[in-house]
Every structure is written in C-alpha cells, then in structure tokens.
PDB file of C-alpha atoms and ligand atoms in Angstrom:
ATOM      1  CA  MET A 769      74.852 122.974-114.241  1.00 57.00           C
ATOM      2  CA  SER A 770      77.877 123.622-112.079  1.00 65.00           C
ATOM      3  CA  ASP A 771      77.634 126.461-109.707  1.00 76.00           C
ATOM      4  CA  GLU A 772      81.344 126.865-109.634  1.00 91.00           C
ATOM      5  CA  GLN A 773      82.255 130.534-110.123  1.00 97.00           C
ATOM      6  CA  THR A 774      85.478 131.180-112.099  1.00 98.00           C
ATOM      7  CA  CYS A 775      87.221 134.561-112.107  1.00 98.00           C
ATOM      8  CA  GLN A 776      87.203 136.281-115.481  1.00 97.00           C
ATOM      9  CA  ARG A 777      90.629 137.697-114.855  1.00 97.00           C
ATOM     10  CA  CYS A 778      92.808 135.120-113.220  1.00 97.00           C
ATOM     11  CA  GLY A 779      90.785 131.892-113.859  1.00 98.00           C
ATOM     12  CA  GLU A 780      90.709 130.864-110.184  1.00 98.00           C
ATOM     13  CA  THR A 781      87.606 129.777-108.351  1.00 98.00           C
ATOM     14  CA  VAL A 782      85.918 132.581-106.601  1.00 98.00           C
ATOM     15  CA  GLU A 783      84.325 131.876-103.250  1.00 96.00           C
ATOM     16  CA  LEU A 784      81.721 134.615-102.955  1.00 96.00           C
ATOM     17  CA  GLU A 785      77.960 134.849-102.683  1.00 96.00           C
ATOM     18  CA  LYS A 786      76.526 134.901-106.217  1.00 96.00           C
ATOM     19  CA  GLU A 787      75.294 138.446-105.797  1.00 97.00           C
ATOM     20  CA  ASP A 788      78.750 139.631-104.796  1.00 97.00           C
ATOM     21  CA  PHE A 789      80.318 137.676-107.585  1.00 97.00           C
ATOM     22  CA  GLU A 790      78.115 139.450-110.158  1.00 97.00           C
ATOM     23  CA  LEU A 791      78.730 142.780-108.411  1.00 97.00           C
ATOM     24  CA  PHE A 792      82.515 142.369-109.073  1.00 97.00           C
ATOM     25  CA  GLU A 793      81.955 141.499-112.811  1.00 97.00           C
ATOM     26  CA  ARG A 794      82.581 137.846-112.189  1.00 97.00           C
ATOM     27  CA  MET A 795      85.964 138.371-110.665  1.00 97.00           C
ATOM     28  CA  HIS A 796      87.713 138.331-107.313  1.00 97.00           C
ATOM     29  CA  PRO A 797      87.301 141.685-105.492  1.00 96.00           C
ATOM     30  CA  ASP A 798      91.103 142.125-105.787  1.00 95.00           C
ATOM     31  CA  CYS A 799      91.040 141.203-109.536  1.00 96.00           C
ATOM     32  CA  PHE A 800      88.230 143.689-110.029  1.00 96.00           C
ATOM     33  CA  HIS A 801      90.275 146.332-108.292  1.00 96.00           C
ATOM     34  CA  PHE A 802      93.315 145.679-110.595  1.00 95.00           C
ATOM     35  CA  ALA A 803      91.186 145.568-113.639  1.00 95.00           C
ATOM     36  CA  PHE A 804      89.179 148.734-113.156  1.00 94.00           C
ATOM     37  CA  GLU A 805      90.305 150.764-110.234  1.00 95.00           C
ATOM     38  CA  HIS A 806      93.970 150.379-109.489  1.00 96.00           C
ATOM     39  CA  ASP A 807      95.405 152.684-112.161  1.00 94.00           C
ATOM     40  CA  LEU A 808      92.558 155.218-112.174  1.00 93.00           C
ATOM     41  CA  THR A 809      94.253 157.695-109.990  1.00 87.00           C
ATOM     42  CA  LYS A 810      97.803 156.822-110.887  1.00 91.00           C
ATOM     43  CA  PRO A 811      98.071 155.687-114.485  1.00 93.00           C
ATOM     44  CA  GLY A 812     100.792 153.232-115.140  1.00 93.00           C
ATOM     45  CA  ILE A 813     101.177 152.306-111.498  1.00 94.00           C
ATOM     46  CA  GLY A 814     102.625 148.835-110.931  1.00 94.00           C
ATOM     47  CA  ALA A 815     100.710 145.918-109.552  1.00 92.00           C
ATOM     48  CA  ASP A 816     102.997 145.924-106.430  1.00 94.00           C
ATOM     49  CA  GLU A 817     102.384 149.578-105.630  1.00 95.00           C
ATOM     50  CA  ASN A 818      99.634 150.812-103.386  1.00 96.00           C
ATOM     51  CA  CYS A 819      97.388 153.109-105.367  1.00 96.00           C
ATOM     52  CA  GLY A 820      95.966 154.909-102.368  1.00 94.00           C
ATOM     53  CA  ASP A 821      92.462 153.415-102.738  1.00 92.00           C
ATOM     54  CA  ASP A 822      90.999 151.986 -99.556  1.00 90.00           C
ATOM     55  CA  ALA A 823      90.193 148.820-101.498  1.00 88.00           C
ATOM     56  CA  CYS A 824      93.827 148.384-102.652  1.00 95.00           C
ATOM     57  CA  PRO A 825      95.097 144.960-101.666  1.00 94.00           C
ATOM     58  CA  VAL A 826      98.704 146.077-102.009  1.00 95.00           C
ATOM     59  CA  GLY A 827     100.675 146.980 -98.976  1.00 84.00           C
ATOM     60  CA  ALA A 828      97.708 146.585 -96.617  1.00 62.00           C
TER      61      ALA A 828
HETATM   62 ZN1   ZN B1295      90.772 136.594-109.804  1.00 75.03          ZN
HETATM   63 ZN1   ZN B1296      95.177 149.618-105.940  1.00 75.03          ZN
END
C-alpha cells in the first residue's frame, strides 16, 4: 500500500494530512476551490479572476 495522495483534479501529489486530504474530496485545497466554489457566486468566471471568496487563490 502506498500512502501517496494524488489529487483527483490535477493528478499531482497532495502534501496534506490525510484528514485534510479527505476533507478536500482528495484534491488540493486550491483544486477543490476551483472545482466546487470558484464559480458559485460568479458563474462563468475565468480561472484567472478572483471570485471574491476568501479562499480564492487568484490575485491573493
Ligand atoms: Zn490538484
Ligand atoms: Zn475563486
């Protein structure tokens, strides 16, 4: 058994505690944000635009 954690969205290794990794649906926190939260308030927003969410990694 490998304990390597792979992001379900981008396929890269995720360096997080297992609990946190599960919390983010087996993704990076940023990938989780783009997958579920980024366009909630602004549908159709681009990946390079800040969506206004505190967790948004864009333009921080
Ligand atoms: Zn990822
Ligand atoms: Zn965002």
